[in-house]
Amino acid sequence: DAKTTQPPSMDCAEGRAANLPCNHSTISGNEYVYWYRQIHSQGPQYIIHGLKNNETNEMASLIITEDRKSSTLILPHATLRDTAVYYCIVRVAGNTGKLIFGQGTTLQVKP
Amino acid sequence: EPEVTQTPSHQVTQMGQEVILRCVPISNHLYFYWYRQILGQKVEFLVSFYNNEISEKSEIFDDQFSVERPDGSNFTLKIRSTKLEDSAMYFCASSEAGGNTEAFFGQGTRLTVV
């Protein structure tokens, strides 16, 4: 699975959009980009995933560049409860489905 | 909303003892996983399970570990002869299909080996 690079930490003001970047320059054509988050020591929580088109759901938006070498997760109106570690993971379609977690980005939402 | 449930939430065991961690995956899911997270470290993949057999395992998942789906609803992780370094959060996850569907995680079992 392709390796991802994320900044170790970011801050965001409450109510503002949080934009979390991820580089995955070695991504293959059949690899999806997944985002998960982990609040404190809870189980990782699925946020969103995509292949090449931008995606939006009730939690977030995922913007994938045209060359697919990077992506951005957008939390449109961050709240204090969005403080968590955010993981960007690339995952091959059709394989066993394992997720390889990196260190992620620790997002601190501040009042 | 369907969820993955894990029991117990916290297990304390003596070194050398066997433990069984239990999980109830989401009912229509076909793929099941165990992950672990040692305190302060990354979440690590242990094993995936599909069609009543292991489909992939990491190098962490040695002979000390085994998984089983004893009935239509439970998915268990057995750790034999526990060691101090097995202390960690263990997360179960399930997904409808493999790599292009999302996996949902349980809240974890904190295993403490003393």
Coordinates of N, CA, C and O in Angstrom, one line a residue, chain A:
Chain A
D1 N 0.8 -1.2 0.0 CA 0.0 0.0 0.0 C 0.9 1.2 0.0 O 1.9 1.3 0.6
A2 N 0.4 2.3 -0.7 CA 1.2 3.5 -0.8 C 1.4 4.2 0.5 O 0.5 4.1 1.4
K3 N 2.5 4.9 0.7 CA 2.8 5.6 1.9 C 2.1 7.0 1.9 O 2.0 7.5 0.8
T4 N 1.7 7.5 3.0 CA 1.2 8.8 3.1 C 2.0 9.7 4.0 O 2.7 9.2 4.9
T5 N 2.0 11.0 3.8 CA 2.7 11.9 4.6 C 1.7 13.0 5.0 O 1.0 13.6 4.2
Q6 N 1.7 13.2 6.4 CA 0.8 14.2 6.9 C 1.5 15.0 7.9 O 2.5 14.6 8.6
P7 N 1.1 16.3 8.1 CA 1.8 17.1 9.1 C 1.5 16.5 10.5 O 0.4 16.0 10.7
P8 N 2.4 16.6 11.5 CA 2.1 15.9 12.8 C 1.0 16.6 13.6 O 0.3 16.0 14.3
S9 N 0.9 17.9 13.4 CA -0.1 18.6 14.2 C -0.6 19.9 13.5 O 0.1 20.4 12.6
M10 N -1.8 20.3 13.8 CA -2.5 21.5 13.3 C -3.4 22.0 14.3 O -4.0 21.3 15.1
D11 N -3.6 23.3 14.3 CA -4.6 24.0 15.1 C -5.7 24.6 14.2 O -5.4 24.9 13.1
C12 N -6.9 24.7 14.8 CA -8.0 25.3 14.1 C -8.9 26.0 15.1 O -9.1 25.5 16.2
A13 N -9.4 27.2 14.7 CA -10.3 27.9 15.6 C -11.7 27.3 15.4 O -12.1 26.9 14.3
E14 N -12.4 27.2 16.5 CA -13.7 26.6 16.6 C -14.6 27.4 15.6 O -14.6 28.7 15.6
G15 N -15.4 26.7 14.8 CA -16.3 27.4 13.9 C -15.7 27.6 12.5 O -16.4 27.9 11.5
R16 N -14.4 27.5 12.4 CA -13.7 27.7 11.1 C -13.5 26.4 10.5 O -13.7 25.3 11.1
A17 N -13.2 26.4 9.2 CA -12.9 25.2 8.4 C -11.6 24.7 8.8 O -10.6 25.4 8.9
A18 N -11.5 23.4 9.0 CA -10.2 22.7 9.2 C -9.8 22.0 7.9 O -10.6 21.2 7.4
N19 N -8.6 22.3 7.4 CA -8.2 21.7 6.1 C -6.9 20.9 6.4 O -5.9 21.4 6.7
L20 N -7.1 19.6 6.3 CA -6.0 18.6 6.7 C -5.4 18.1 5.4 O -6.1 17.3 4.7
P21 N -4.1 18.3 5.1 CA -3.5 17.8 3.9 C -2.9 16.5 4.1 O -2.5 16.0 5.2
C22 N -2.8 15.8 2.9 CA -2.1 14.5 2.9 C -1.4 14.3 1.5 O -2.0 14.6 0.5
N23 N -0.2 13.9 1.6 CA 0.5 13.5 0.3 C 0.6 12.0 0.2 O 0.9 11.3 1.1
H24 N 0.3 11.6 -1.0 CA 0.4 10.2 -1.3 C 0.9 10.0 -2.8 O 0.2 9.6 -3.7
S25 N 2.1 10.5 -3.0 CA 2.7 10.6 -4.3 C 2.9 9.3 -5.0 O 3.0 9.3 -6.3
T26 N 2.9 8.2 -4.3 CA 3.2 6.9 -4.9 C 1.9 6.1 -5.1 O 1.9 4.9 -5.3
I27 N 0.7 6.8 -5.0 CA -0.5 6.1 -5.0 C -0.7 5.4 -6.4 O -0.3 6.0 -7.4
S28 N -1.3 4.2 -6.4 CA -1.6 3.5 -7.7 C -3.0 3.7 -8.1 O -3.9 4.2 -7.3
G29 N -3.3 3.4 -9.3 CA -4.6 3.7 -9.9 C -5.8 3.0 -9.2 O -6.9 3.5 -9.3
N30 N -5.5 1.9 -8.6 CA -6.6 1.1 -7.9 C -6.6 1.3 -6.4 O -7.2 0.6 -5.7
E31 N -5.9 2.3 -5.9 CA -5.9 2.6 -4.5 C -6.8 3.8 -4.1 O -6.8 4.8 -4.7
Y32 N -7.6 3.5 -3.1 CA -8.5 4.5 -2.6 C -7.8 5.3 -1.5 O -7.0 4.8 -0.8
V33 N -8.3 6.6 -1.3 CA -7.8 7.4 -0.2 C -8.9 7.4 0.9 O -10.1 7.7 0.6
Y34 N -8.6 6.9 2.1 CA -9.5 6.9 3.2 C -9.0 7.8 4.3 O -7.8 8.1 4.5
W35 N -10.0 8.4 5.0 CA -9.7 9.2 6.2 C -10.5 8.6 7.4 O -11.7 8.3 7.3
Y36 N -9.7 8.5 8.5 CA -10.3 8.0 9.7 C -9.8 9.0 10.8 O -8.8 9.8 10.6
R37 N -10.5 9.0 11.9 CA -10.0 9.8 13.0 C -10.1 9.0 14.3 O -10.9 8.1 14.4
Q38 N -9.3 9.4 15.3 CA -9.3 8.7 16.6 C -9.4 9.7 17.7 O -8.4 10.6 17.8
I39 N -10.4 9.7 18.4 CA -10.6 10.7 19.5 C -10.1 10.0 20.8 O -10.7 9.0 21.2
H40 N -9.1 10.6 21.4 CA -8.5 10.0 22.5 C -8.1 8.6 22.3 O -7.4 8.3 21.3
S41 N -8.5 7.6 23.0 CA -8.2 6.2 22.8 C -9.3 5.4 22.3 O -9.3 4.2 22.4
Q42 N -10.3 6.1 21.7 CA -11.5 5.4 21.2 C -11.1 4.7 19.9 O -10.0 4.9 19.4
G43 N -12.0 3.8 19.5 CA -11.8 3.1 18.2 C -11.7 4.1 17.0 O -12.4 5.1 17.1
P44 N -10.9 3.9 16.0 CA -10.9 4.8 14.9 C -12.3 4.9 14.3 O -13.0 3.9 14.2
Q45 N -12.6 6.1 13.8 CA -13.9 6.4 13.3 C -13.7 6.7 11.8 O -12.9 7.6 11.4
Y46 N -14.5 6.0 10.9 CA -14.5 6.3 9.5 C -15.0 7.7 9.2 O -16.0 8.1 9.8
I47 N -14.4 8.4 8.3 CA -14.9 9.7 8.0 C -15.4 9.7 6.5 O -16.5 10.0 6.2
I48 N -14.5 9.4 5.6 CA -14.8 9.5 4.2 C -13.8 8.8 3.4 O -12.7 8.5 3.9
H49 N -14.1 8.4 2.1 CA -13.1 7.9 1.2 C -13.4 8.2 -0.2 O -14.6 8.6 -0.5
G50 N -12.4 8.1 -1.1 CA -12.6 8.4 -2.5 C -11.5 7.8 -3.3 O -10.5 7.5 -2.8
L51 N -11.8 7.8 -4.6 CA -10.9 7.2 -5.6 C -10.2 8.3 -6.4 O -9.0 8.5 -6.4
K52 N -11.0 9.1 -7.1 CA -10.4 10.2 -7.8 C -11.4 11.5 -7.8 O -10.9 12.6 -8.0
N53 N -12.6 11.2 -7.6 CA -13.5 12.4 -7.6 C -13.6 12.9 -6.2 O -13.4 12.2 -5.2
N54 N -14.0 14.2 -6.1 CA -14.2 14.8 -4.8 C -15.4 14.2 -4.1 O -16.4 13.8 -4.8
E55 N -15.4 14.0 -2.8 CA -16.5 13.4 -2.1 C -16.9 14.3 -1.0 O -16.1 15.0 -0.4
T56 N -18.2 14.2 -0.6 CA -18.8 15.0 0.5 C -19.8 14.1 1.2 O -20.6 13.4 0.6
N57 N -19.7 14.1 2.5 CA -20.8 13.5 3.3 C -21.1 14.4 4.5 O -20.7 15.6 4.5
E58 N -21.9 13.9 5.4 CA -22.4 14.8 6.5 C -21.2 15.2 7.4 O -21.4 16.1 8.2
M59 N -20.1 14.5 7.4 CA -19.0 14.8 8.3 C -18.0 15.8 7.7 O -17.4 16.6 8.3
A60 N -17.7 15.5 6.4 CA -16.5 16.2 5.8 C -16.6 16.2 4.3 O -17.5 15.5 3.7
S61 N -15.6 16.9 3.7 CA -15.4 16.8 2.2 C -14.0 16.3 2.0 O -13.1 16.6 2.8
L62 N -13.8 15.6 0.9 CA -12.5 15.1 0.5 C -12.2 15.7 -0.9 O -13.0 15.4 -1.8
I63 N -11.1 16.4 -1.0 CA -10.7 16.9 -2.3 C -9.4 16.2 -2.7 O -8.4 16.2 -2.0
I64 N -9.5 15.5 -3.8 CA -8.3 14.8 -4.4 C -7.8 15.5 -5.6 O -8.6 15.8 -6.5
T65 N -6.5 15.8 -5.7 CA -6.0 16.5 -6.8 C -6.1 15.6 -8.1 O -6.2 14.4 -8.0
E66 N -6.0 16.3 -9.2 CA -6.3 15.6 -10.5 C -5.2 14.5 -10.7 O -5.6 13.4 -11.2
D67 N -4.0 14.7 -10.3 CA -3.0 13.6 -10.4 C -3.0 12.6 -9.3 O -2.3 11.7 -9.3
R68 N -3.9 12.8 -8.3 CA -4.2 11.9 -7.2 C -3.0 11.8 -6.2 O -3.0 10.9 -5.4
K69 N -2.0 12.7 -6.4 CA -0.9 12.6 -5.5 C -1.0 13.2 -4.1 O -0.2 13.1 -3.3
S70 N -2.1 13.9 -4.0 CA -2.4 14.5 -2.7 C -3.9 14.7 -2.5 O -4.6 14.7 -3.5
S71 N -4.3 14.9 -1.3 CA -5.7 15.2 -1.0 C -5.8 16.1 0.3 O -4.8 16.2 1.0
T72 N -7.0 16.6 0.4 CA -7.3 17.4 1.6 C -8.6 17.0 2.2 O -9.6 16.9 1.5
L73 N -8.6 16.8 3.5 CA -9.9 16.6 4.2 C -10.3 17.9 4.7 O -9.6 18.6 5.4
I74 N -11.6 18.3 4.5 CA -12.1 19.5 5.0 C -13.2 19.3 6.0 O -14.2 18.6 5.6
L75 N -13.1 19.8 7.2 CA -14.2 19.8 8.2 C -14.7 21.2 8.1 O -14.0 22.2 8.5
P76 N -15.9 21.4 7.6 CA -16.4 22.8 7.2 C -16.5 23.7 8.4 O -16.2 24.9 8.3
H77 N -17.0 23.2 9.5 CA -17.2 24.1 10.7 C -16.7 23.3 12.0 O -17.5 22.6 12.6
A78 N -15.4 23.4 12.2 CA -14.8 22.6 13.3 C -15.4 22.9 14.6 O -15.6 24.1 15.0
T79 N -15.6 21.9 15.4 CA -16.1 22.1 16.8 C -15.0 21.5 17.7 O -14.1 20.7 17.3
L80 N -15.1 21.8 19.0 CA -14.2 21.2 20.0 C -14.2 19.7 20.0 O -13.1 19.1 20.2
R81 N -15.3 19.1 19.6 CA -15.4 17.6 19.6 C -14.7 17.0 18.4 O -14.5 15.8 18.3
D82 N -14.2 17.9 17.5 CA -13.4 17.4 16.3 C -11.9 17.3 16.7 O -11.1 16.8 15.8
T83 N -11.5 17.7 17.9 CA -10.2 17.5 18.3 C -9.9 16.0 18.3 O -10.5 15.2 19.0
A84 N -8.9 15.6 17.5 CA -8.6 14.1 17.4 C -7.3 14.0 16.5 O -6.8 14.9 16.0
V85 N -6.9 12.7 16.4 CA -5.8 12.4 15.4 C -6.5 11.9 14.2 O -7.4 11.1 14.2
Y86 N -6.1 12.5 13.0 CA -6.7 12.2 11.7 C -5.7 11.5 10.9 O -4.6 11.9 10.7
Y87 N -6.2 10.4 10.4 CA -5.3 9.5 9.6 C -5.8 9.5 8.1 O -7.0 9.2 7.8
C88 N -4.8 9.7 7.2 CA -5.0 9.5 5.8 C -4.4 8.2 5.4 O -3.2 7.9 5.7
I89 N -5.1 7.3 4.8 CA -4.7 6.0 4.5 C -5.0 5.7 3.0 O -6.2 5.9 2.6
V90 N -4.1 5.1 2.3 CA -4.4 4.6 1.0 C -4.6 3.1 1.0 O -3.8 2.4 1.7
R91 N -5.5 2.6 0.3 CA -5.9 1.2 0.5 C -6.3 0.6 -0.9 O -7.1 1.2 -1.6
V92 N -5.8 -0.6 -1.2 CA -6.1 -1.2 -2.5 C -7.5 -1.8 -2.5 O -7.9 -2.5 -1.6
A93 N -8.2 -1.4 -3.6 CA -9.5 -2.0 -3.7 C -9.4 -3.5 -4.0 O -8.4 -3.9 -4.7
G94 N -10.2 -4.3 -3.4 CA -10.2 -5.7 -3.7 C -9.3 -6.5 -2.9 O -9.3 -7.8 -3.0
N95 N -8.5 -5.9 -2.1 CA -7.6 -6.7 -1.2 C -8.3 -7.1 0.0 O -9.6 -6.9 0.1
T96 N -7.6 -7.6 1.0 CA -8.3 -8.0 2.2 C -8.9 -6.9 3.0 O -9.7 -7.1 4.0
G97 N -8.6 -5.7 2.7 CA -9.2 -4.5 3.3 C -8.4 -4.0 4.5 O -8.9 -3.2 5.3
K98 N -7.2 -4.5 4.8 CA -6.5 -4.0 6.0 C -6.2 -2.6 5.8 O -6.0 -2.1 4.7
L99 N -6.1 -1.9 6.9 CA -5.7 -0.5 6.9 C -4.4 -0.3 7.6 O -4.1 -0.9 8.7
I100 N -3.5 0.4 7.0 CA -2.2 0.7 7.6 C -2.2 2.1 8.1 O -2.2 3.1 7.3
F101 N -2.2 2.2 9.4 CA -2.2 3.5 10.0 C -0.8 4.1 10.2 O 0.1 3.4 10.6
G102 N -0.6 5.4 9.8 CA 0.6 6.1 10.2 C 0.4 6.8 11.5 O -0.4 6.4 12.3
Q103 N 1.2 7.9 11.6 CA 1.1 8.7 12.9 C 0.0 9.7 12.8 O -0.5 10.2 13.8
G104 N -0.5 10.0 11.6 CA -1.6 11.0 11.5 C -1.3 12.4 11.9 O -0.2 12.7 12.2
T105 N -2.3 13.2 11.8 CA -2.2 14.6 12.2 C -3.1 14.8 13.4 O -4.3 14.5 13.4
T106 N -2.5 15.4 14.5 CA -3.3 15.7 15.6 C -3.9 17.1 15.4 O -3.2 18.1 15.3
L107 N -5.2 17.2 15.3 CA -5.9 18.4 15.1 C -6.4 18.9 16.5 O -7.1 18.2 17.1
Q108 N -6.0 20.1 16.8 CA -6.5 20.7 18.1 C -7.4 21.8 17.7 O -7.0 22.8 17.0
V109 N -8.7 21.7 18.0 CA -9.7 22.8 17.8 C -9.7 23.7 19.0 O -10.0 23.1 20.1
K110 N -9.5 25.0 18.8 CA -9.4 25.8 20.0 C -10.6 26.8 20.0 O -11.0 27.3 19.0
P111 N -11.1 27.1 21.2 CA -12.2 28.0 21.3 C -11.9 29.5 20.9 O -10.7 29.8 20.9

